[in-house]
Coordinates of C-alpha atoms in Angstrom, one line a residue:
X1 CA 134.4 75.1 93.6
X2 CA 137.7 76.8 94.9
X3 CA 136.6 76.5 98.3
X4 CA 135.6 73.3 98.1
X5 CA 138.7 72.3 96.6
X6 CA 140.7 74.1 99.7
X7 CA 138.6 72.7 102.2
X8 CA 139.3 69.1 100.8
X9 CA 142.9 69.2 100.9
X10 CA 143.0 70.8 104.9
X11 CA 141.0 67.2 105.7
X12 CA 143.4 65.8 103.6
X13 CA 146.2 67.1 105.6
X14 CA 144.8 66.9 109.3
X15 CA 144.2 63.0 108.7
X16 CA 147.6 62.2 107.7
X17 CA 149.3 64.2 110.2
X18 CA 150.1 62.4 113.3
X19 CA 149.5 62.7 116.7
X20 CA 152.8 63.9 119.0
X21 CA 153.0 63.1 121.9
X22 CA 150.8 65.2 124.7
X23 CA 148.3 66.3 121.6
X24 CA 145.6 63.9 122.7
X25 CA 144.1 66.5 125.5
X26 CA 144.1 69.4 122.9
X27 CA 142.7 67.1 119.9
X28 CA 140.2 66.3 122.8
X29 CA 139.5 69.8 123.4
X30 CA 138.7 70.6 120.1
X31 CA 136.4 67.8 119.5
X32 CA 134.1 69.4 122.2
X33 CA 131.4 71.6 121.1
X34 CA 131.1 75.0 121.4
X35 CA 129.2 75.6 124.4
X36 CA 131.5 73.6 126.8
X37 CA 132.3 74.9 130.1
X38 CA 135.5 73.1 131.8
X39 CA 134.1 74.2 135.6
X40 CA 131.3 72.4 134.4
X41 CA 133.2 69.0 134.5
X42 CA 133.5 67.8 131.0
X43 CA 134.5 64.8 130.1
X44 CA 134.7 63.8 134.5
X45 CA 131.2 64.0 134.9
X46 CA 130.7 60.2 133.9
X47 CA 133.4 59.2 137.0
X48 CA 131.7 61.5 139.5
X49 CA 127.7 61.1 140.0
X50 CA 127.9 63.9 142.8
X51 CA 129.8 66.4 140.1
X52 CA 127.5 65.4 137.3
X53 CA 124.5 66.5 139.9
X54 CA 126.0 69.6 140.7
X55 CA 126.9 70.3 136.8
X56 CA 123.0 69.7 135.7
X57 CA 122.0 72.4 138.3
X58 CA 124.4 74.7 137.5
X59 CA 123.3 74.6 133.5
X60 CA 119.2 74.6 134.2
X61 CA 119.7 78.2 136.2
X62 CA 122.2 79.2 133.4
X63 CA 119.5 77.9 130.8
X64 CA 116.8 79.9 133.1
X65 CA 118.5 83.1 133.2
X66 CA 119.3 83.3 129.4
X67 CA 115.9 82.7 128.8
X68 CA 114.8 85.7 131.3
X69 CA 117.4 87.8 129.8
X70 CA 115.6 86.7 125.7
X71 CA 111.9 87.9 126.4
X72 CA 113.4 91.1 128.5
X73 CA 115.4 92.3 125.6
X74 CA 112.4 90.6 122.9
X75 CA 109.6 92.5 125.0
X76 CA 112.0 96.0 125.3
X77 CA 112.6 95.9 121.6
X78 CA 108.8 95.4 120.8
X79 CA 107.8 98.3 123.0
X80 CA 111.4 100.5 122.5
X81 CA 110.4 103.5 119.9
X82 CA 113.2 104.1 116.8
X83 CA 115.0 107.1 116.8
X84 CA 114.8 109.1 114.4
X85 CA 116.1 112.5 112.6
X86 CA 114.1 115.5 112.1
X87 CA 115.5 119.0 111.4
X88 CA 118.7 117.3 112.0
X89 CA 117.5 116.6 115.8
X90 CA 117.2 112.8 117.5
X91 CA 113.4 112.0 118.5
X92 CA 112.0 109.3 119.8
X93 CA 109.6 108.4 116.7
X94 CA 106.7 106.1 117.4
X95 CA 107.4 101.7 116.3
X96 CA 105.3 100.6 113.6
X97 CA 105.4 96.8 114.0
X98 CA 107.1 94.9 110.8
X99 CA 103.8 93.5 109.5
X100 CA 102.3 97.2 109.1
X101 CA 105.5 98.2 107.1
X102 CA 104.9 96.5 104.0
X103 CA 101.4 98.2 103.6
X104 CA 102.4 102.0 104.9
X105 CA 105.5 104.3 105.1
X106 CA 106.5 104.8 108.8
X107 CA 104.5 107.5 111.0
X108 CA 107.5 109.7 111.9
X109 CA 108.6 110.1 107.7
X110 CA 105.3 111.0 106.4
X111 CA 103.7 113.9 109.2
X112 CA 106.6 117.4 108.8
X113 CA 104.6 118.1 104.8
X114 CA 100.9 119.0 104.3
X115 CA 99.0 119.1 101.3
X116 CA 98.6 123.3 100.7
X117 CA 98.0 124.6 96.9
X118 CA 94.8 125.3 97.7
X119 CA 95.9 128.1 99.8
X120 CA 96.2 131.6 97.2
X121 CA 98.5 133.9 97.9
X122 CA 96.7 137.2 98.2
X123 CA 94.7 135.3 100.9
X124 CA 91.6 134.6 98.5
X125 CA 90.8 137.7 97.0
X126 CA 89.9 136.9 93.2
X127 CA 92.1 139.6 90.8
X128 CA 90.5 137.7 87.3
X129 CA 88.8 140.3 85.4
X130 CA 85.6 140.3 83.4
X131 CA 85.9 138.1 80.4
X132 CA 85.6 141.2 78.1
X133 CA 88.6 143.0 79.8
X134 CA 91.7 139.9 80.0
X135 CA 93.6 140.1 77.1
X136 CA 92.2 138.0 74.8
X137 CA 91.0 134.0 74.4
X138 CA 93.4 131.0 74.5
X139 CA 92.1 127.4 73.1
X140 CA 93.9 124.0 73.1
X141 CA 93.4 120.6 72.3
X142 CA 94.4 118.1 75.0
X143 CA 96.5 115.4 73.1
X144 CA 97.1 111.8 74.0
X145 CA 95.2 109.2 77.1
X146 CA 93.7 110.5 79.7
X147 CA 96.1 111.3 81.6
X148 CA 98.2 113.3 79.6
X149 CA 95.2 115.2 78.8
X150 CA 94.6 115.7 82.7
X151 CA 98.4 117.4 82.3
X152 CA 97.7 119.6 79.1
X153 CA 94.2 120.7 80.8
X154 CA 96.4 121.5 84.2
X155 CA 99.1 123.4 81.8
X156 CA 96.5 125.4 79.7
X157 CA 95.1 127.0 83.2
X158 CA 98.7 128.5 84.0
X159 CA 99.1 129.0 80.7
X160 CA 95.8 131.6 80.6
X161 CA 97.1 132.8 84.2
X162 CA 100.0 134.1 82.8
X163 CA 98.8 135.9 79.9
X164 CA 95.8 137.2 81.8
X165 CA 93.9 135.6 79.4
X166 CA 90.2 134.3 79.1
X167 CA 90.4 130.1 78.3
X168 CA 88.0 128.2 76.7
X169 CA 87.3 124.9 78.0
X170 CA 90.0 122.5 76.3
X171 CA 88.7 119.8 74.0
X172 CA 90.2 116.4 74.4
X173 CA 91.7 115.1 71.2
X174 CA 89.6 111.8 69.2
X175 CA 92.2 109.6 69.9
X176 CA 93.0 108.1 66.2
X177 CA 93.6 104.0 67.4
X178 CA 91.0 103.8 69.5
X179 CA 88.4 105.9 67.9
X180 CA 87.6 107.5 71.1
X181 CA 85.4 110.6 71.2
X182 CA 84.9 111.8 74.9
X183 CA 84.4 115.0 75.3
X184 CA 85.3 116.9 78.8
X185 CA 82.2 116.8 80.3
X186 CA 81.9 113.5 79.9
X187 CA 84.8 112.7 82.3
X188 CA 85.1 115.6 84.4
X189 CA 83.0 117.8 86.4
X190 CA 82.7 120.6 84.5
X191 CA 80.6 123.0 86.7
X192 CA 83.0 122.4 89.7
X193 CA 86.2 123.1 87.5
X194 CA 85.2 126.4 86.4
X195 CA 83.8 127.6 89.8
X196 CA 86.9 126.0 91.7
X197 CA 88.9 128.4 90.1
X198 CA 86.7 131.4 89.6
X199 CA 89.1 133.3 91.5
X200 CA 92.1 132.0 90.0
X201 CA 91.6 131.7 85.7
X202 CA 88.8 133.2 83.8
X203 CA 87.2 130.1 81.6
X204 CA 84.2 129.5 79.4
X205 CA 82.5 126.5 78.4
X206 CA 82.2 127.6 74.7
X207 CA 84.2 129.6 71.8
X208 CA 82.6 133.0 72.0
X209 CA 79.6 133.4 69.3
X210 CA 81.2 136.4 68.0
X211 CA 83.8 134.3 66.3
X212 CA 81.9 132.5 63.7
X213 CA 84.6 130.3 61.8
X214 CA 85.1 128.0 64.9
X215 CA 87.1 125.7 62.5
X216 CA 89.4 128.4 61.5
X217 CA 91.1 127.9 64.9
X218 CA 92.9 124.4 63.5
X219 CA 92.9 125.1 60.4
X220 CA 94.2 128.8 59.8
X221 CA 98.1 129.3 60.5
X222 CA 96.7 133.0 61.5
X223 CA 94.6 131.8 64.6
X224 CA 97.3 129.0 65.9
X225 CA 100.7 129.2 67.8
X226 CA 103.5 126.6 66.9
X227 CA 106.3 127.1 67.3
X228 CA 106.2 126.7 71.5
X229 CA 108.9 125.0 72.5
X230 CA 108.7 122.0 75.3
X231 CA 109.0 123.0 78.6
X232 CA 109.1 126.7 77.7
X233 CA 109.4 129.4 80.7
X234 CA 106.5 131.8 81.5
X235 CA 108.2 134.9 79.7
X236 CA 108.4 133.0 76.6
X237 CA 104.4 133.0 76.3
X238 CA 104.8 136.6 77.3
X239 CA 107.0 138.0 74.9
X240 CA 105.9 135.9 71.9
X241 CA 102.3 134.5 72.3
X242 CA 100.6 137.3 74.0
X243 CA 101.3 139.7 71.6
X244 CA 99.2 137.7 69.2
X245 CA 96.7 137.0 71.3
X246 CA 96.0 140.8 72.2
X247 CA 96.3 141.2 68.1
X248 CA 94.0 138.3 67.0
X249 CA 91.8 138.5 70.2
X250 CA 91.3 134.5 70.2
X251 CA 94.6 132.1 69.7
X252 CA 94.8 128.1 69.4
X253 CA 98.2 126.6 70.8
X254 CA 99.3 123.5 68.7
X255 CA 100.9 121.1 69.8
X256 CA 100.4 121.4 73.4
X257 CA 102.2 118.8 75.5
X258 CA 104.7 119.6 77.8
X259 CA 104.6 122.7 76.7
X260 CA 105.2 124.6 80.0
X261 CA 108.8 124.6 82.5
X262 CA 108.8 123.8 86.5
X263 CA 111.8 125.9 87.4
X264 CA 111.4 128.7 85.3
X265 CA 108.1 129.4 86.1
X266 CA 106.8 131.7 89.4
X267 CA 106.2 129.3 92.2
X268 CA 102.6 130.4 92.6
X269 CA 101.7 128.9 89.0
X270 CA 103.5 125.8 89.7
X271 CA 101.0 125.7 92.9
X272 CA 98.0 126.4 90.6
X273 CA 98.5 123.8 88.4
X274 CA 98.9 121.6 91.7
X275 CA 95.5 123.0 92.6
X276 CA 93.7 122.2 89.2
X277 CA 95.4 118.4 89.5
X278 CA 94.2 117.9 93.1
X279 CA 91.2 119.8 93.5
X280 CA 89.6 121.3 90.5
X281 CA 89.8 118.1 88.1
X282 CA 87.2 116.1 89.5
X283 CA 85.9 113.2 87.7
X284 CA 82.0 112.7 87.0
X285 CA 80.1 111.6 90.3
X286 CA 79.2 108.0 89.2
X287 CA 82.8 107.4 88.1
X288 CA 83.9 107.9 91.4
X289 CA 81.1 105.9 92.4
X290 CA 81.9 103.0 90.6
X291 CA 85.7 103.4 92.0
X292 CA 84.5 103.5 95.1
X293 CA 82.3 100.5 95.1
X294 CA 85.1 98.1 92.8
X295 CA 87.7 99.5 95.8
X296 CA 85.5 98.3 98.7
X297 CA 85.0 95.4 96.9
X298 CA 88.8 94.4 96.5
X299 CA 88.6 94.9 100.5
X300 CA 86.7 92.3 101.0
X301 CA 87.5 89.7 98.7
X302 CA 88.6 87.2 101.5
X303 CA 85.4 88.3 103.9
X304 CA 87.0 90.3 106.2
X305 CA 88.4 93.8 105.5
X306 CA 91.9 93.4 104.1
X307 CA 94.5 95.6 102.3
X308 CA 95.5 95.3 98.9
X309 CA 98.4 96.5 96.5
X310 CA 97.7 98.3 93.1
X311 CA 99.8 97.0 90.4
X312 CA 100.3 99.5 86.9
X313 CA 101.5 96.3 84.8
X314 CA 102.9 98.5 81.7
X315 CA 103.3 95.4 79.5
X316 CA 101.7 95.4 76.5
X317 CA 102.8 95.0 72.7
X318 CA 102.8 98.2 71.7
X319 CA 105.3 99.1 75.1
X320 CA 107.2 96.3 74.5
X321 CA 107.7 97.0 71.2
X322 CA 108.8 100.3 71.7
X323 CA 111.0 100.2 74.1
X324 CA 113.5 97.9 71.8
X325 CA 114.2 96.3 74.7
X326 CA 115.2 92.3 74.6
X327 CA 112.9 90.1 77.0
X328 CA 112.5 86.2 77.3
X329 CA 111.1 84.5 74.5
X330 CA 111.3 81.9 71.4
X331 CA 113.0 82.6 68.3
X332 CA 109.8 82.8 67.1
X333 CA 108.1 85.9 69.6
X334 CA 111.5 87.5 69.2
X335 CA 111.6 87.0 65.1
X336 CA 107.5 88.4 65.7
X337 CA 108.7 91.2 67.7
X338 CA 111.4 92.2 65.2
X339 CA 109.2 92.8 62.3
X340 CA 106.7 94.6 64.2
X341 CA 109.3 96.8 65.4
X342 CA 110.6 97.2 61.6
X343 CA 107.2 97.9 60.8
X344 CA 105.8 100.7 63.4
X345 CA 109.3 102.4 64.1
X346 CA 111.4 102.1 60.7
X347 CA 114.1 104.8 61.1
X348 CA 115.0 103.0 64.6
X349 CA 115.1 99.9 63.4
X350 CA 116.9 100.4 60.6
X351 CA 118.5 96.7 59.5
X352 CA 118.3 95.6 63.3
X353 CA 122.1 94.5 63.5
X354 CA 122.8 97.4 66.7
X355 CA 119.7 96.6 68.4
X356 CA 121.3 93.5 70.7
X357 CA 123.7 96.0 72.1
X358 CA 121.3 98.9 72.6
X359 CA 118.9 96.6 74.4
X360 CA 121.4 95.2 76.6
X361 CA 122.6 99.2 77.5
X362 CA 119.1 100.4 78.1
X363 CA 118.5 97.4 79.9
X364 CA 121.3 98.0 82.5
X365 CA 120.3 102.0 82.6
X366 CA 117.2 100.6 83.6
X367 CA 114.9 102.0 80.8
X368 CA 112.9 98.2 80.3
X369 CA 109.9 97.4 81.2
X370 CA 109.8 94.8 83.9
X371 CA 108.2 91.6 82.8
X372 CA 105.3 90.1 84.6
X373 CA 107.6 87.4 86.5
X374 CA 110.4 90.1 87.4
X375 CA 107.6 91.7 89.4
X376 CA 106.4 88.8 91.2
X377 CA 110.2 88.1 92.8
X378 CA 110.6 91.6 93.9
X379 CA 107.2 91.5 95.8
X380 CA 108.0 88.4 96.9
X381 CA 111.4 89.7 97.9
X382 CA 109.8 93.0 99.9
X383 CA 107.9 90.3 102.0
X384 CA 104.2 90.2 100.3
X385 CA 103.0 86.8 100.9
X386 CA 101.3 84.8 98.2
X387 CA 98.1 85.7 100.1
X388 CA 98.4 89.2 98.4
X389 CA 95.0 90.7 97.0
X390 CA 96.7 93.0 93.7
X391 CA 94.3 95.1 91.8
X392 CA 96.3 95.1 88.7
X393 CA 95.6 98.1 86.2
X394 CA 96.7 97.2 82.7
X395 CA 96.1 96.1 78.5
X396 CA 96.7 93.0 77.3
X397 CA 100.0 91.6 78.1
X398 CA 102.2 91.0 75.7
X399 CA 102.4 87.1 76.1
X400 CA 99.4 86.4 77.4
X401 CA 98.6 83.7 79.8
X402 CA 102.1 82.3 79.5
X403 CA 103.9 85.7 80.2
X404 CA 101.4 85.9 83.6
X405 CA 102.2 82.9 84.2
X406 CA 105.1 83.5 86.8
X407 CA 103.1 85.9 88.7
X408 CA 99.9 84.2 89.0
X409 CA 101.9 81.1 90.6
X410 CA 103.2 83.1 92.8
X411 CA 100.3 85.6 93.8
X412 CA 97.1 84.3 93.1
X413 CA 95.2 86.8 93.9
X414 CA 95.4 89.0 90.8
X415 CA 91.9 90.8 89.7
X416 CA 91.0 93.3 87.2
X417 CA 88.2 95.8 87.5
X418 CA 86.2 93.2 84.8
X419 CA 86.5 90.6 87.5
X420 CA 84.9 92.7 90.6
X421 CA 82.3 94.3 88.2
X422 CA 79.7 93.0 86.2
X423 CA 79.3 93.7 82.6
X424 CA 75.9 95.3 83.3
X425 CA 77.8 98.1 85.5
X426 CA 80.7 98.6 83.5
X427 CA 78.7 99.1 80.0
X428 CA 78.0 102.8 80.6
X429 CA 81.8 103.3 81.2
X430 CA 82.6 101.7 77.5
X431 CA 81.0 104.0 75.9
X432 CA 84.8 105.8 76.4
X433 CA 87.8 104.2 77.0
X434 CA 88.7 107.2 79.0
X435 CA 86.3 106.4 81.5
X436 CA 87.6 102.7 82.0
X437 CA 91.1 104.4 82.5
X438 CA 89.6 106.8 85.1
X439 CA 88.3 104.0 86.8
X440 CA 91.7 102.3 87.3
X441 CA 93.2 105.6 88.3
X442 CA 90.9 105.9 90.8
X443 CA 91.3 102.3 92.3
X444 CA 95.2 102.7 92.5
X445 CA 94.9 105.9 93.9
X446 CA 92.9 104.2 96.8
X447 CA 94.9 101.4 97.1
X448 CA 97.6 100.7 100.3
X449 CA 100.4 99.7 98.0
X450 CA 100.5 101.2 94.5
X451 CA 103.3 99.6 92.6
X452 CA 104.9 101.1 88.9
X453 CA 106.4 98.7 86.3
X454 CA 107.9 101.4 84.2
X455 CA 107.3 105.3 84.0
X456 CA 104.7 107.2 82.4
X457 CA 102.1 110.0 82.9
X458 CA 99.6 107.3 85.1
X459 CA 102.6 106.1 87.6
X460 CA 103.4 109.7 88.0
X461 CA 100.3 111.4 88.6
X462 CA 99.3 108.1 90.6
X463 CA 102.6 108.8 92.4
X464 CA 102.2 112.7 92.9
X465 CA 98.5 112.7 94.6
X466 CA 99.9 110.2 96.9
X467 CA 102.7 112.0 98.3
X468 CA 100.0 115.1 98.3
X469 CA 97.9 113.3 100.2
X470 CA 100.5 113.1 102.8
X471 CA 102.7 110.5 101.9
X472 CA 101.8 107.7 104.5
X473 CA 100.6 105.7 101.3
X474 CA 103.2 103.2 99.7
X475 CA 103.9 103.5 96.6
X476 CA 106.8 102.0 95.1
X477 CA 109.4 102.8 92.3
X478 CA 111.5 99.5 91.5
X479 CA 115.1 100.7 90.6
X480 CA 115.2 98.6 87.5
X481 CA 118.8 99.4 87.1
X482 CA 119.7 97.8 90.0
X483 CA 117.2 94.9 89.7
X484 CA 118.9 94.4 86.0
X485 CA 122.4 93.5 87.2
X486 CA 120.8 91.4 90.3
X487 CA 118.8 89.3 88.1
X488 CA 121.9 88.6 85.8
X489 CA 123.9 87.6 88.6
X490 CA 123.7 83.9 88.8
X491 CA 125.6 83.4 92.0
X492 CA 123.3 85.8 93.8
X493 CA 121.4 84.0 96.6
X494 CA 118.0 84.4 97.4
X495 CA 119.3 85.9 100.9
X496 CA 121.4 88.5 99.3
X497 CA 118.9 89.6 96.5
X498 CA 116.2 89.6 99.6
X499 CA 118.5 92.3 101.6
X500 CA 119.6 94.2 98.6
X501 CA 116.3 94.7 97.3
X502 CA 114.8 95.3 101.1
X503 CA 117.7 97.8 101.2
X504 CA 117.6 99.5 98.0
X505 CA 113.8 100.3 98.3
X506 CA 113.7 101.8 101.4
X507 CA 113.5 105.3 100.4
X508 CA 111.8 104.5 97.1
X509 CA 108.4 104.4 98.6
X510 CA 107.0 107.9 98.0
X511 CA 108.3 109.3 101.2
X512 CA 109.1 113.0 101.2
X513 CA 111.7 114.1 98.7
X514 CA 113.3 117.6 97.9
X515 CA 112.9 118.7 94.5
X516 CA 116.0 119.7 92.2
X517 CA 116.1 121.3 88.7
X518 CA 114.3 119.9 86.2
X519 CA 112.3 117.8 88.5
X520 CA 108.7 116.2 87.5
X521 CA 106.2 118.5 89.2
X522 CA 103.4 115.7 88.8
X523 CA 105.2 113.1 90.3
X524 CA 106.9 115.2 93.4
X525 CA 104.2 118.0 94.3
X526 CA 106.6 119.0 97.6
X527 CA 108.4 122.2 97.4
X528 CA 105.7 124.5 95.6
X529 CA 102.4 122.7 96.6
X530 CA 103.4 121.4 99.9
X531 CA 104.2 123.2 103.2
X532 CA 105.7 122.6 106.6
X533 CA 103.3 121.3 108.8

């Protein structure tokens, strides 16, 4: 409104002020537009026919050459290659053409890593020892969905390798909401994990028949470990669970998530967990059957081969809920949302009078969800045209219809794995929910474009294989930090939110990144499971 305001009062001013004397050329002059020439003849070409001939000659080979000069520098600029940086040296890196940017990283950013934690130091000679001569038996219980279990099985096998013990197969946990009761071998290949790392981790499919009172290993305090601290290093389970293994002969660890560090750990375990994630967990055969077929399928929806973007839509009630987050609504959902929360989290709750201000702080620290229609502006923003085929991988949003509203109008082509597979195909996969979930691992981990809505073990194992695989494929982190303060800015333009998200995303797209303390070994393999190619 200021600048309307100022530019109102200099019209104001210029059309009251009057002309002196010898300011009619000049007023003239400015009246002309920008592209007039004076050797051209201005304003004289209407008294001279011969000049006016001359001038329209002159600007058709002017017009002419621009036009040559256009399509030279167009063409040049197609067929120029970038420059890039590697090693800290200029090279001229191959173009990849603006179209096939949305759906891969660039050539030149993905090829100076290769995938190599299958590669044993010792150059494949097995040291494990006869089951009767390690050190003793270690059992867990993998805790939590399927893919936190995938972790705790990867973290038991170092686990064993650093004790130099003998481990029993893990048993995955009945998960108490949904009443799920899949056992290992009926998700993952059991025969190929235990001879893929034959020469890595003794392991047996069953508590030895020596020790009788299998139920003893839960229940006794004498047969289970406890007091492991999260992220622990690998001397901890040397100096205080070993011992009791080597006493007791057979030890349960409980509880057993994130129970193992990344940097204080040898690097050669960190690359043998990397080589259970990537190549010893495989899932059954006709799991990665039916992935196979539902991911050919979503290729083809339109007739002719086409990519398609993998979307992790983390939106359900229960995330929602616990994230204590605020997100659009009526007084209604929101008074709903409060007395859930009240109910399943009381001691954060409390009386609910500092929520407000803790949801708008985690909000702008990024740390909320992104809702359904938050996504669709930022794909839209990246460039993905409505004509989009997304696989999208979730439960039931919060909301329902109404909440997927936004992004439905806006991408149409949203299907779930019930929607490119009949109900006859998928029965055998109900029987366990972790089988449903394997199958939409699997057909992320496939897709061109994988996109997260808000962390988790799934994102970050999705993520991780990616980048192992040699990070060519997209997958994309939204900062929603940044997002946060964009989409509260009401002055923003669509032209400014378009570059700052283009902008802010570049490097968010699982390209190569160097690890730091701390960092998530599942979700950045590089440094210990990753070498120079």
């Amino acid at each position: 409104m200021a600048e309307l305001r100022h530019s109102s009062s200099l019209v104001t001013r210029s059309s009251s002020s009057p002309l002196r004397a010898g300011d009619e050329d000049s007023s003239r002059d400015r009246d002309r537009p920008i592209w007039w020439v004076p050797f051209l003849g201005g304003d004289d070409l209407r008294a001279s026919p011969q000049k006016s001939k001359v001038s329209i000659f002159l600007i058709l080979i002017l017009a002419a050459v621009a036009s040559l000069i256009s399509v030279y520098v167009l063409v040049s600029h197609l067929n120029a290659p970038y420059l890039c940086k590697k090693d800290g040296i200029v090279l001229n890196c191959p173009h990849v053409k603006e179209s096939a940017s949305r759906w891969e990283n660039p050539l030149p950013a993905t090829t100076s890593w290769k995938p190599c934690a299958e590669r044993r130091i010792g150059g494949g000679v097995s040291d494990v020892l006869p089951e009767n001569e390690t050190n003793g038996y270690v059992f867990i219980h993998a805790e939590g969905g399927l893919n936190q279990q995938r972790i705790a099985i990867c973290n038991a096998v170092a686990v064993a390798k650093i004790m130099n013990a003998t481990l029993i197969l893990p048993v995955l946990k009945q998960d108490q909401i949904w009443k799920d009761q899949t056992k290992f071998e009926d998700i993952f290949d059991v025969d190929h994990f235990i001879d893929y790392l034959k020469d890595d981790v003794r392991i047996v499919k069953d508590i030895p028949d020596w020790f009788t009172d299998k139920t003893e290993l839960f229940s006794s305090i004498r047969r289970t470990v406890k007091n492991i601290p999260k992220y622990a290093a690998a001397q901890f389970y040397i100096d205080n669970v070993l011992p009791r293994i080597k006493e007791k002969k057979i030890m349960a660890l409980k509880p057993f998530v994130d129970r193992l560090g990344y940097d204080n750990v040898p690097q050669e375990i960190n690359r043998l967990r990397c080589r259970v994630n990537y190549h010893a967990l495989k899932f059954l055969p006709e799991i990665e059957q039916m992935a196979d077929s539902i991911a050919s399928r979503m290729r083809n929806r339109t007739g002719t081969p086409n990519p398609y973007m993998a979307l992790h839509l983390r939106f359900e009630k229960g995330m929602v809920g616990l994230s204590f987050c605020d997100f659009v609504g009526t007084r209604e959902e929101k008074a709903r949302m409060a007395e859930y929360r009240q109910k399943e989290w009381p001691r954060r709750f409390k009386n609910g009078s500092h929520l407000w201000q803790l949801a708008l702080q985690k909000r702008k620290e990024g740390r909320c969800p992104l809702e359904p229609g938050e996504v669709a502006v930022i794909l839209r923003a990246m460039g993905y045209p409505k004509e989009t085929q997304i696989y999208v991988a979730s439960g039931q949003v919060y909301g329902g219809q109404n909440r997927m509203a936004p992004l439905r109008n806006m991408f149409p082509n949203l299907v779930t794995k019930e929607d490119l597979a009949g109900k006859e195909e998928l029965a055998s996969f109900r029987k366990h929910v972790t089988s449903l979930a394997a199958l939409d691992f699997l057909v992320c981990l496939k897709s061109d474009v994988f996109v997260m809505t808000h962390g988790g073990n799934f994102a970050k194992l999705i993520i991780g294989a990616r980048r192992y695989m040699g990070h060519r494929q997209k997958s994309i982190k939204p900062d929603k930090g940044l997002m946060s303060k964009s989409f509260g800015d009401a002055y923003m333009g669509w032209a400014t939110f378009v570059e700052d998200v283009v902008v802010t995303h570049q490097t968010r797209t699982g390209l190569p990144e160097g690890t730091f303390p701390n960092y998530d070994l599942w979700e950045n393999p590089l440094t210990p499971c990753m070498c120079k190619a």
